[in-house]
Amino acid sequence: MNRIAIVHEWFTTMAGSEKVVEQICHLYPEADVFAVFADPDMVSRTRFLQGRRLRTTFIQDLPKARTAFRSYLPLMPLAVEQLDLSGYDLVISSAHAVAKGVLTGPDQLHISYVHSPIRYAWDLQHQYLRESGLDRGLKGWIAKWMLHKIRLWDYRTAAGVDHFVANSRFIGRRIHKVYGRSADVIYPPVDVDAFELCADKDDYYLTASRLVPYKRMDLIVQAFAQMPDKRLVVIGDGPEMPKLKAAAAPNIELLGYQEFSVLKHHLQCARAFVFAAEEDFGITPVEAQACGTPVIAFGRGGALETVVMSPDPAQATGVFFPEQTVESLVEAVRVFESHPEGFRPEVCRRHAERFSVDQFRQSFSAYVTARVTEFRESLR
């Protein structure tokens, strides 16, 4: 393929999806990059975007787009369709909202790496509306109508994708449910090399996340408040902080936002990392395992693919709790502490290496090469 375009929704923070784009850009240094919106400050300090041709849409120039670009979601399907990709042979989209909706022709190959179908338009719509206060009233009906139109567009544009790649089997099932299409799974890159193995553990449990409702940090705090003999350290900040402070007991330490070095130290030294969200993949539990730290996780979503619950100490990297309830998590801590042979730091580390940056680069590059070869042969 002579010319390659990489399409992403927006560049505003360096989160999980942007780290995927970073590695795709590393694989294809001559590719041009397209986005609905790009924060100039982020672009100026993001190495993989510097010196690269980056094109955005008309949303870039709308009033207050820099601080409230998400408010233009109803216009994003139209915006992404205005990106002219007609001069490219291969289009790689990184999609969790509208990026896969770019227009391509029959002589162009479109591979879409999907972090998730639009969460707030599909199965998480009701949760999104409830948490946004849009589940009732006139504004609620307008939001529901808008999301209905986005669903129609999202389903229709799936036909323009030649191959779907999911970031987990969980998301692969969501893609099949929403689009009726199969997806190959390539796990996203986790910088495991940034986390050194530590075999010496302190007697505390750790959880770390943005303090937003779906992360269920409140559940973790409430559970440990009922276990006064067990110490919990909480790292992160967000709108849920007042709620956590109200529920915290003397055995719970709320550290707020911390620099990476502090987070890494706590990940390395914790007895276990506690994770209560239903995530599409979930990077932090893998980072904890890279430190040799086992995980106590809610047994749904991507955690089922990144944490191993097994009676075999040569495989076990954590335990699951089946329900997002205080009782279920308390029982999981009991099971964790009664594990007959404990959890081996070197086993956790070895398992985390399955999700390394190098592994992603090798898998994604081989996948794209195979699809390009098939596509070229189909054009003959």
mmCIF file of N, CA and C in Angstrom, residues 289 295-299 303-313 315-322 331-332 335-336 339 343 351:
data_model
loop_
_atom_site.group_PDB
_atom_site.id
_atom_site.type_symbol
_atom_site.label_atom_id
_atom_site.label_comp_id
_atom_site.label_asym_id
_atom_site.label_seq_id
_atom_site.Cartn_x
_atom_site.Cartn_y
_atom_site.Cartn_z
ATOM 1 N N GLN A 289 0.054 -6.181 37.359
ATOM 2 C CA GLN A 289 0.667 -7.491 37.183
ATOM 3 C C GLN A 289 2.097 -7.379 36.675
ATOM 4 N N VAL A 295 -4.284 -9.266 41.215
ATOM 5 C CA VAL A 295 -5.445 -8.397 41.047
ATOM 6 C C VAL A 295 -6.692 -9.066 41.599
ATOM 7 N N ILE A 296 -7.509 -8.287 42.286
ATOM 8 C CA ILE A 296 -8.857 -8.700 42.689
ATOM 9 C C ILE A 296 -9.812 -7.882 41.831
ATOM 10 N N ALA A 297 -10.523 -8.534 40.896
ATOM 11 C CA ALA A 297 -11.268 -7.795 39.880
ATOM 12 C C ALA A 297 -12.709 -8.269 39.768
ATOM 13 N N PHE A 298 -13.574 -7.338 39.370
ATOM 14 C CA PHE A 298 -14.945 -7.691 39.014
ATOM 15 C C PHE A 298 -14.897 -8.595 37.787
ATOM 16 N N GLY A 299 -15.558 -9.735 37.869
ATOM 17 C CA GLY A 299 -15.431 -10.760 36.851
ATOM 18 C C GLY A 299 -16.310 -10.567 35.632
ATOM 19 N N ALA A 303 -11.416 -7.660 32.082
ATOM 20 C CA ALA A 303 -10.630 -8.256 33.171
ATOM 21 C C ALA A 303 -10.582 -9.773 33.065
ATOM 22 N N LEU A 304 -11.623 -10.382 32.521
ATOM 23 C CA LEU A 304 -11.643 -11.834 32.365
ATOM 24 C C LEU A 304 -10.555 -12.316 31.407
ATOM 25 N N GLU A 305 -10.020 -11.399 30.594
ATOM 26 C CA GLU A 305 -8.983 -11.750 29.630
ATOM 27 C C GLU A 305 -7.597 -11.322 30.078
ATOM 28 N N THR A 306 -7.517 -10.474 31.097
ATOM 29 C CA THR A 306 -6.209 -9.978 31.530
ATOM 30 C C THR A 306 -5.788 -10.502 32.896
ATOM 31 N N VAL A 307 -6.706 -11.122 33.613
ATOM 32 C CA VAL A 307 -6.407 -11.684 34.934
ATOM 33 C C VAL A 307 -6.731 -13.176 34.893
ATOM 34 N N VAL A 308 -5.870 -13.989 35.507
ATOM 35 C CA VAL A 308 -6.065 -15.441 35.503
ATOM 36 C C VAL A 308 -6.415 -15.906 36.913
ATOM 37 N N MET A 309 -7.611 -16.477 37.055
ATOM 38 C CA MET A 309 -8.001 -17.088 38.325
ATOM 39 C C MET A 309 -7.859 -18.601 38.176
ATOM 40 N N SER A 310 -6.965 -19.172 38.953
ATOM 41 C CA SER A 310 -6.650 -20.586 38.814
ATOM 42 C C SER A 310 -6.130 -21.136 40.130
ATOM 43 N N PRO A 311 -6.421 -22.411 40.426
ATOM 44 C CA PRO A 311 -5.827 -23.027 41.620
ATOM 45 C C PRO A 311 -4.347 -23.337 41.437
ATOM 46 N N ASP A 312 -3.880 -23.259 40.186
ATOM 47 C CA ASP A 312 -2.479 -23.555 39.877
ATOM 48 C C ASP A 312 -1.636 -22.303 40.107
ATOM 49 N N PRO A 313 -0.722 -22.302 41.075
ATOM 50 C CA PRO A 313 0.088 -21.105 41.356
ATOM 51 C C PRO A 313 1.011 -20.712 40.215
ATOM 52 N N GLN A 315 -0.016 -20.342 37.282
ATOM 53 C CA GLN A 315 -0.845 -19.604 36.338
ATOM 54 C C GLN A 315 -1.618 -18.465 36.986
ATOM 55 N N ALA A 316 -1.938 -18.583 38.255
ATOM 56 C CA ALA A 316 -2.836 -17.645 38.915
ATOM 57 C C ALA A 316 -2.225 -16.250 39.037
ATOM 58 N N THR A 317 -3.023 -15.236 38.666
ATOM 59 C CA THR A 317 -2.595 -13.840 38.838
ATOM 60 C C THR A 317 -3.637 -13.020 39.595
ATOM 61 N N GLY A 318 -4.708 -13.665 40.082
ATOM 62 C CA GLY A 318 -5.710 -12.925 40.839
ATOM 63 C C GLY A 318 -6.979 -13.701 41.042
ATOM 64 N N VAL A 319 -7.992 -13.027 41.582
ATOM 65 C CA VAL A 319 -9.309 -13.638 41.792
ATOM 66 C C VAL A 319 -10.378 -12.664 41.314
ATOM 67 N N PHE A 320 -11.553 -13.222 41.020
ATOM 68 C CA PHE A 320 -12.684 -12.424 40.565
ATOM 69 C C PHE A 320 -13.787 -12.404 41.621
ATOM 70 N N PHE A 321 -14.578 -11.323 41.616
ATOM 71 C CA PHE A 321 -15.835 -11.334 42.362
ATOM 72 C C PHE A 321 -16.969 -11.171 41.355
ATOM 73 N N PRO A 322 -18.038 -11.964 41.491
ATOM 74 C CA PRO A 322 -19.049 -12.075 40.433
ATOM 75 C C PRO A 322 -20.065 -10.945 40.375
ATOM 76 N N GLU A 331 -16.019 -11.040 50.081
ATOM 77 C CA GLU A 331 -15.771 -12.474 49.942
ATOM 78 C C GLU A 331 -14.558 -12.731 49.051
ATOM 79 N N ALA A 332 -14.383 -11.932 48.002
ATOM 80 C CA ALA A 332 -13.233 -12.109 47.111
ATOM 81 C C ALA A 332 -11.922 -11.844 47.843
ATOM 82 N N VAL A 335 -11.222 -14.910 49.806
ATOM 83 C CA VAL A 335 -10.710 -15.970 48.923
ATOM 84 C C VAL A 335 -9.259 -15.694 48.543
ATOM 85 N N PHE A 336 -8.971 -14.438 48.237
ATOM 86 C CA PHE A 336 -7.602 -14.056 47.875
ATOM 87 C C PHE A 336 -6.631 -14.400 49.007
ATOM 88 N N HIS A 339 -5.915 -18.187 49.460
ATOM 89 C CA HIS A 339 -5.372 -18.946 48.329
ATOM 90 C C HIS A 339 -4.255 -19.848 48.846
ATOM 91 N N PHE A 343 0.215 -15.955 45.562
ATOM 92 C CA PHE A 343 0.387 -15.536 44.171
ATOM 93 C C PHE A 343 1.847 -15.155 43.948
ATOM 94 N N HIS A 351 2.731 -13.024 32.822
ATOM 95 C CA HIS A 351 1.417 -12.902 32.182
ATOM 96 C C HIS A 351 1.235 -11.506 31.591
#
